[in-house]
XYZ file of C-alpha atoms in Angstrom:
509
model
C 0.015 -0.030 -0.013
C 2.761 2.362 0.872
C 4.671 1.380 -2.263
C 1.509 1.964 -4.411
C 0.914 5.384 -2.827
C 4.500 6.349 -3.462
C 4.256 5.250 -7.041
C 1.084 7.299 -7.657
C 2.770 10.278 -6.084
C 5.812 9.878 -8.317
C 3.692 9.630 -11.432
C 1.788 12.740 -10.434
C 4.987 14.698 -9.878
C 6.308 13.581 -13.248
C 3.042 14.498 -14.910
C 3.093 17.948 -13.376
C 6.787 18.422 -14.375
C 5.982 17.408 -17.958
C 3.019 19.843 -18.022
C 5.235 22.649 -16.730
C 7.978 21.882 -19.305
C 5.294 21.925 -22.082
C 3.995 25.300 -20.850
C 7.499 26.657 -20.582
C 8.155 25.583 -24.184
C 4.965 27.309 -25.308
C 5.993 30.528 -23.542
C 9.526 30.391 -25.049
C 8.099 29.900 -28.567
C 5.634 32.744 -28.019
C 8.362 35.012 -26.732
C 10.602 34.250 -29.737
C 7.721 34.932 -32.098
C 6.987 38.293 -30.449
C 10.656 39.233 -30.545
C 10.937 38.237 -34.193
C 7.900 40.256 -35.117
C 9.175 43.282 -33.151
C 12.552 43.177 -34.830
C 11.201 42.606 -38.279
C 8.930 45.666 -37.858
C 11.415 47.969 -36.084
C 12.675 49.609 -39.258
C 9.239 51.116 -40.046
C 9.584 54.574 -38.614
C 8.307 57.897 -39.945
C 8.542 61.435 -39.040
C 5.406 63.558 -39.036
C 5.301 65.969 -41.975
C 4.608 69.626 -41.351
C 3.699 72.296 -43.900
C 3.968 76.031 -43.327
C 0.826 76.489 -45.358
C -1.245 73.368 -44.765
C -2.005 71.207 -41.720
C -3.696 67.887 -41.261
C -3.917 65.010 -38.770
C -1.274 62.275 -38.743
C -0.979 58.749 -37.390
C 2.128 59.314 -35.310
C 3.939 58.460 -32.090
C 6.356 60.651 -30.137
C 10.003 59.489 -30.031
C 11.314 62.497 -28.232
C 10.345 66.171 -27.732
C 11.593 67.151 -31.214
C 10.943 64.051 -33.379
C 7.761 62.320 -34.372
C 7.329 59.475 -36.860
C 4.455 58.443 -39.207
C 3.798 56.292 -42.274
C 3.784 58.426 -45.480
C 1.345 58.291 -48.346
C 1.975 55.721 -51.098
C 1.370 58.388 -53.767
C 1.444 62.150 -54.071
C -1.560 63.991 -52.548
C -4.206 64.726 -55.076
C -4.545 68.287 -53.789
C -2.451 70.841 -51.961
C -3.467 69.567 -48.516
C -0.702 66.955 -48.061
C -3.369 64.599 -46.747
C -2.290 61.034 -45.954
C -4.241 57.905 -47.020
C -3.404 55.598 -44.117
C -4.753 52.439 -45.766
C -2.640 53.138 -48.898
C 0.376 53.807 -46.794
C -0.031 50.603 -44.851
C -0.428 48.669 -48.130
C 2.758 50.248 -49.430
C 4.696 48.932 -46.446
C 3.053 45.485 -46.430
C 3.234 44.853 -50.156
C 6.700 46.180 -50.891
C 8.886 46.026 -47.749
C 7.502 43.442 -45.295
C 10.157 40.793 -44.551
C 12.860 42.722 -46.247
C 15.984 43.723 -44.262
C 16.843 47.382 -43.870
C 19.687 46.969 -46.362
C 17.277 45.542 -48.861
C 15.099 48.569 -48.415
C 18.016 50.834 -49.321
C 18.849 48.639 -52.302
C 15.241 48.640 -53.488
C 15.030 52.456 -53.406
C 18.451 52.757 -55.134
C 17.177 50.375 -57.844
C 14.028 52.420 -58.381
C 16.188 55.474 -58.996
C 18.700 53.681 -61.199
C 17.325 55.113 -64.403
C 18.474 58.550 -63.400
C 21.996 57.455 -62.296
C 25.091 58.295 -64.267
C 28.669 57.059 -64.131
C 30.231 59.951 -62.191
C 33.956 59.318 -62.895
C 33.580 58.793 -66.654
C 31.081 61.482 -67.052
C 33.015 64.094 -65.214
C 36.252 62.953 -66.753
C 34.941 63.959 -70.132
C 33.804 67.281 -68.747
C 37.188 67.919 -67.127
C 38.829 68.120 -70.506
C 36.793 71.190 -71.312
C 36.783 72.537 -67.703
C 32.975 72.828 -67.844
C 31.568 70.474 -65.124
C 27.937 71.517 -64.442
C 26.480 71.014 -60.978
C 22.704 71.532 -61.349
C 20.511 73.206 -58.771
C 18.551 70.680 -56.619
C 15.124 71.701 -58.011
C 12.977 68.716 -58.874
C 12.136 67.927 -62.494
C 9.916 70.504 -64.231
C 6.288 69.524 -64.128
C 4.525 68.299 -67.286
C 0.934 68.137 -68.451
C -0.893 64.858 -68.600
C -0.081 64.499 -72.306
C 3.611 64.759 -71.567
C 4.087 68.178 -73.059
C 5.985 70.913 -71.221
C 3.926 72.705 -68.646
C 3.415 76.403 -68.531
C 5.953 78.558 -66.678
C 3.435 78.700 -63.795
C 4.144 75.041 -62.986
C 7.954 75.319 -62.844
C 8.947 74.453 -59.178
C 10.004 77.166 -56.810
C 11.185 77.099 -53.189
C 8.407 76.710 -50.632
C 10.352 76.808 -47.442
C 9.841 79.668 -44.970
C 11.379 80.178 -41.479
C 9.120 79.790 -38.477
C 11.355 82.208 -36.487
C 13.318 85.211 -37.662
C 14.097 86.528 -41.124
C 17.254 86.346 -43.296
C 19.379 89.503 -43.585
C 20.818 89.265 -47.131
C 23.795 91.565 -46.327
C 24.938 89.718 -43.122
C 27.422 86.849 -42.746
C 25.651 83.598 -41.817
C 26.118 80.243 -40.095
C 24.032 77.317 -41.313
C 23.477 74.210 -39.234
C 20.932 71.381 -39.225
C 20.229 69.110 -36.267
C 17.078 67.115 -35.694
C 16.061 65.179 -32.616
C 18.599 66.750 -30.222
C 17.866 67.919 -26.673
C 17.152 71.524 -25.782
C 20.621 71.897 -24.304
C 22.361 71.214 -27.666
C 20.598 74.099 -29.405
C 20.962 76.478 -26.505
C 24.693 75.793 -26.184
C 25.260 76.213 -29.957
C 23.547 79.600 -30.121
C 24.571 80.864 -26.750
C 28.300 80.148 -27.325
C 27.957 82.187 -30.547
C 26.273 85.025 -28.682
C 29.091 85.072 -26.027
C 31.634 85.094 -28.854
C 30.192 88.435 -29.987
C 28.945 87.063 -33.273
C 26.275 89.368 -34.783
C 25.487 87.699 -38.150
C 22.587 85.369 -39.002
C 22.374 81.997 -37.285
C 20.231 79.715 -39.464
C 19.082 76.480 -37.872
C 17.120 73.539 -39.247
C 15.372 71.546 -36.502
C 12.902 68.677 -36.287
C 9.147 69.142 -36.288
C 7.637 69.534 -32.850
C 9.823 72.077 -31.050
C 9.802 71.862 -27.228
C 8.050 74.765 -25.447
C 11.249 75.862 -23.619
C 13.145 75.881 -26.917
C 10.316 77.915 -28.598
C 10.812 80.580 -25.912
C 14.498 80.632 -26.551
C 14.113 80.828 -30.300
C 11.514 83.590 -30.005
C 13.834 85.655 -27.791
C 16.918 85.323 -30.037
C 15.031 85.811 -33.276
C 13.863 89.268 -32.179
C 14.997 92.512 -33.774
C 18.775 93.173 -33.679
C 20.007 95.507 -31.006
C 23.226 96.512 -29.319
C 22.696 93.968 -26.563
C 24.746 90.770 -26.900
C 21.569 88.827 -25.925
C 19.567 89.811 -29.012
C 20.673 88.159 -32.218
C 19.080 87.471 -35.537
C 18.228 83.716 -35.288
C 16.430 82.152 -38.250
C 14.808 78.740 -37.570
C 13.226 76.231 -39.982
C 11.236 73.109 -39.084
C 12.344 70.318 -41.494
C 9.443 68.055 -42.374
C 11.076 64.646 -42.733
C 9.589 61.242 -43.494
C 12.079 58.637 -42.365
C 12.611 54.874 -42.395
C 15.000 52.659 -40.426
C 16.136 51.977 -36.906
C 16.849 54.979 -34.683
C 20.249 56.324 -35.678
C 20.184 54.672 -39.082
C 17.278 56.561 -40.707
C 17.072 57.340 -44.292
C 14.551 60.052 -45.203
C 12.582 62.109 -47.664
C 11.933 65.793 -47.135
C 8.599 66.770 -48.621
C 7.170 70.277 -49.241
C 10.506 71.843 -49.917
C 9.303 72.890 -53.432
C 6.020 74.091 -54.804
C 4.219 74.789 -58.078
C 1.320 77.008 -58.835
C -1.811 74.871 -58.907
C -4.149 74.848 -61.803
C -1.683 76.735 -64.045
C -1.379 80.045 -62.309
C -4.248 79.969 -59.842
C -3.792 81.626 -56.470
C -3.181 78.364 -54.631
C 0.030 76.357 -54.638
C 0.793 72.666 -54.517
C 3.620 71.377 -52.296
C 5.627 68.735 -53.998
C 6.733 65.380 -52.682
C 10.420 64.578 -52.561
C 11.551 63.152 -55.925
C 14.983 61.929 -54.647
C 15.834 58.543 -53.289
C 15.815 57.980 -49.543
C 18.974 59.509 -47.931
C 20.284 60.162 -44.503
C 19.804 63.651 -42.879
C 23.569 64.342 -43.093
C 23.191 64.113 -46.845
C 19.906 65.947 -47.498
C 21.041 68.929 -45.331
C 22.997 70.173 -48.374
C 19.707 70.742 -50.165
C 18.653 73.162 -47.452
C 22.091 74.727 -47.364
C 21.838 75.477 -51.043
C 18.329 76.854 -50.625
C 19.459 79.140 -47.813
C 22.328 80.543 -49.802
C 19.853 81.951 -52.292
C 18.558 84.377 -49.560
C 21.977 86.095 -49.275
C 24.013 88.442 -51.387
C 27.216 87.460 -53.085
C 29.251 89.742 -50.827
C 28.750 87.763 -47.558
C 30.434 84.664 -46.074
C 28.674 81.520 -44.998
C 29.678 78.721 -42.592
C 28.301 75.173 -42.895
C 28.683 73.467 -39.515
C 27.629 70.411 -37.589
C 25.461 71.178 -34.612
C 25.661 68.600 -31.905
C 29.479 68.438 -31.406
C 30.420 72.030 -32.282
C 31.283 74.642 -29.596
C 32.371 78.251 -30.086
C 35.201 79.765 -28.042
C 35.843 82.844 -30.163
C 34.203 84.718 -33.045
C 33.701 82.173 -35.937
C 35.314 84.402 -38.531
C 38.539 84.746 -36.521
C 41.536 84.142 -38.913
C 39.083 84.653 -41.820
C 39.352 88.376 -42.418
C 37.459 89.552 -45.496
C 39.640 89.407 -48.583
C 39.209 91.589 -51.680
C 35.632 91.056 -52.837
C 36.312 89.066 -56.005
C 38.680 86.663 -54.228
C 36.474 86.210 -51.124
C 33.374 85.460 -53.173
C 34.897 82.400 -54.874
C 37.126 80.994 -52.130
C 36.196 77.866 -50.183
C 37.848 76.943 -46.892
C 37.947 73.298 -45.715
C 39.295 71.867 -42.495
C 41.531 68.847 -42.007
C 41.564 66.135 -39.381
C 44.825 65.203 -37.822
C 47.385 64.103 -40.428
C 48.628 61.165 -38.403
C 46.172 58.924 -40.210
C 45.828 59.445 -43.967
C 42.551 58.794 -45.773
C 43.613 55.336 -47.090
C 44.410 54.119 -43.559
C 41.110 55.078 -41.879
C 38.533 52.477 -42.564
C 35.418 54.667 -42.595
C 36.821 57.317 -44.934
C 38.320 54.677 -47.232
C 35.056 52.769 -47.404
C 33.037 55.893 -48.200
C 35.290 56.643 -51.192
C 35.190 53.061 -52.426
C 31.398 52.754 -52.063
C 30.769 55.990 -53.909
C 33.576 56.083 -56.550
C 35.349 52.775 -56.565
C 38.800 51.416 -55.723
C 40.514 53.510 -58.364
C 39.658 56.715 -56.462
C 40.744 55.110 -53.210
C 44.155 54.596 -54.767
C 44.300 58.172 -56.025
C 43.231 59.780 -52.652
C 44.659 57.325 -50.115
C 47.617 59.540 -49.175
C 45.457 62.659 -48.649
C 44.813 64.136 -45.254
C 41.195 63.464 -44.204
C 38.945 66.500 -44.674
C 35.927 66.902 -42.384
C 32.585 67.553 -44.004
C 31.275 69.092 -40.783
C 32.922 72.398 -41.211
C 33.177 74.444 -44.449
C 33.112 78.113 -45.078
C 33.355 80.467 -48.066
C 31.824 83.283 -49.981
C 28.116 82.974 -50.966
C 28.854 81.926 -54.539
C 31.393 79.352 -53.486
C 29.096 77.833 -50.833
C 26.209 77.757 -53.205
C 28.258 75.824 -55.713
C 29.711 73.514 -53.039
C 26.180 72.649 -51.805
C 24.984 71.979 -55.326
C 27.976 69.707 -55.976
C 27.298 67.790 -52.702
C 23.673 67.183 -53.706
C 24.829 66.044 -57.140
C 27.273 63.507 -55.676
C 24.365 61.867 -53.944
C 22.176 61.928 -57.058
C 24.850 60.097 -59.184
C 26.391 57.757 -56.629
C 23.571 57.066 -54.093
C 26.295 55.815 -51.686
C 24.532 53.463 -49.269
C 26.943 53.930 -46.363
C 26.050 56.106 -43.432
C 28.307 59.198 -43.311
C 29.081 59.080 -47.010
C 28.729 62.832 -47.354
C 32.332 62.965 -46.080
C 33.386 60.718 -48.878
C 31.736 63.106 -51.331
C 33.483 66.046 -49.615
C 36.958 64.502 -49.852
C 36.325 63.456 -53.428
C 35.279 66.894 -54.607
C 38.214 68.600 -53.056
C 40.829 65.880 -53.711
C 39.856 65.402 -57.332
C 39.858 69.069 -58.080
C 36.249 68.834 -59.460
C 35.073 71.981 -57.622
C 37.691 74.066 -59.352
C 36.429 72.959 -62.792
C 32.865 74.008 -62.506
C 31.527 75.808 -65.551
C 30.209 78.776 -63.552
C 33.693 79.344 -61.899
C 32.103 80.076 -58.547
C 35.067 78.420 -56.805
C 38.465 79.536 -57.962
C 40.456 78.725 -54.821
C 40.262 76.137 -52.074
C 42.164 76.700 -48.796
C 42.720 73.571 -46.672
C 43.530 74.304 -43.011
C 45.566 71.892 -40.917
C 44.056 70.437 -37.701
C 44.840 72.893 -34.916
C 46.033 75.566 -37.440
C 42.900 77.518 -38.343
C 39.505 78.606 -37.131
C 38.158 75.032 -36.633
C 40.009 72.538 -34.453
C 38.651 69.150 -35.638
C 39.744 66.783 -32.826
C 38.594 63.184 -33.289
C 41.627 61.704 -34.966
C 43.990 63.592 -32.585
C 42.160 62.533 -29.520
C 42.111 58.916 -30.813
C 45.963 58.907 -30.917
C 46.330 59.999 -27.270
C 47.249 57.433 -24.672
C 44.214 56.202 -22.781
C 43.484 58.501 -19.826
C 46.161 61.017 -20.785
C 45.396 64.496 -19.444
C 44.736 67.062 -22.250
C 46.458 69.841 -20.264
C 49.734 67.994 -20.134
C 49.324 67.185 -23.837
C 49.189 71.008 -24.555
C 45.596 70.814 -25.872
C 43.970 72.584 -22.891
C 44.731 75.662 -20.965
C 42.398 75.458 -18.019
C 39.014 74.867 -19.790
C 40.080 76.402 -23.118
C 41.096 74.347 -26.166
C 44.225 75.592 -27.908
C 45.530 75.520 -31.432
C 48.998 74.135 -32.201
C 50.553 77.570 -31.744
C 48.965 78.170 -28.342
C 46.261 80.550 -29.594
C 42.604 79.815 -28.683
C 40.721 77.601 -31.103
C 37.663 79.714 -32.206
C 35.601 76.612 -32.995
C 36.136 73.217 -31.504
C 34.654 70.250 -33.290
C 34.197 66.636 -32.087
C 34.784 67.575 -28.487
C 32.715 64.560 -27.319
C 35.532 62.099 -28.379
C 37.335 62.606 -25.046
C 35.675 62.508 -21.666
C 37.634 65.307 -20.089
C 36.787 67.662 -22.961
C 33.226 66.421 -23.121
C 32.677 67.269 -19.434
C 34.153 70.739 -19.911
C 31.742 71.632 -22.717
C 28.895 69.978 -20.819
C 29.564 72.277 -17.878
C 29.633 75.288 -20.199
C 26.309 74.181 -21.641
C 24.767 73.860 -18.214
C 26.007 77.350 -17.287
C 24.362 78.742 -20.443
C 21.090 76.957 -19.636
C 21.039 78.506 -16.195
C 21.805 81.943 -17.616
C 18.936 81.539 -20.103
C 16.537 80.631 -17.307
C 17.493 83.772 -15.381
C 17.109 85.856 -18.571
C 13.688 84.327 -19.238
C 12.472 85.144 -15.738
C 13.598 88.785 -16.114
C 11.876 89.386 -19.456
């Protein structure tokens, strides 16, 4: 009896164990299925479009205070309302992209644009003989009637962008920067460090849609009328309406509503145009905005193109860049080198960008060059206008799939001499500044070569909390400060001080 009872108990325990194991297997399978579905869907992200002229509801979710994503329409809006057909958008995703990897998505869009691609090296090589390379404006193709005939002049695309804060001053020097999805502190530090450096020109910023209330107050204050006070500058701010795909940090995007045409052949209303270019990362499409912004300025002024997140100003940005004679200044472009310890061919990212865009032949030609940073460029208005057009054109003809490939385009254009061979002759001289020897101190490669944990003061890079050039003078602009923790903490403390000063200013106004 005791043996029988013990046997029944044993069988019961085994049965319960088997049941638990089966349930555990079911839970594991379910968890794997959920994880697989989440990962396979994670690339579908979109940023809510915004128009300065039209507004409509969107199916969106907030990622952070400055960035929202949505699913774009499968086709262009039928009217000028930029309305979105959610069913059609969902069908677009399900029919064309479901199950594809993110790299396949890039390849698919590149393939769809292949009919417009050209062979850059061979095409421009033939142009080089005659010194007449043409870099077209980024305008979309001219609209046509339904029968394919050329539309009236009223339907030729024009710029539709307008700032939401401030106004351009055509006769003032300008700084252009685009940064979407950053925290309030990044924008305040960027602008406030310029203010403290006694810069009085235009500061033109492109930011994401959905500006935080605190940042709106700051923008409104600094976009006010110019005055003698160092706390009133001419800030010009644009919201950039992106529609993006891909995991966070790897997005490729369209920018809709940048151009418009008159609707109904000259009627009073206008139609905003969808982006006709292939998906590209924000670092690449920023040059389309840079080009557009240059058209608001006269040929006599100078323009900086700068990164936003990792740039900090210690002195006036045009230090060491005194205005030259008008004709020379207009057509001069200044570029800035990274540290020469590592040439382009020995740095994997830069080498890969050149190879992906232009092939191994150009890697061999440029491998001994010092790396040029695409995050800091300055020149006269005609020179910067041409440079921006050339950067857009590089994307149009190479569609380089690698993240950060705009730096490959930058190094190719300068290293190959293509910019000096433009038909319009808007760039007649390029000045390349050594790392630590000019207005911008680009620090990533230098900091990478330091021994781990080495103090920047003992290395001669810092004097207190100030970054120095090679000759001991103050670096007016420091770039890539976040590559070393000591320097990162110094700039962070400066940013926090500027935030506190802004809070006090806000309370007193």
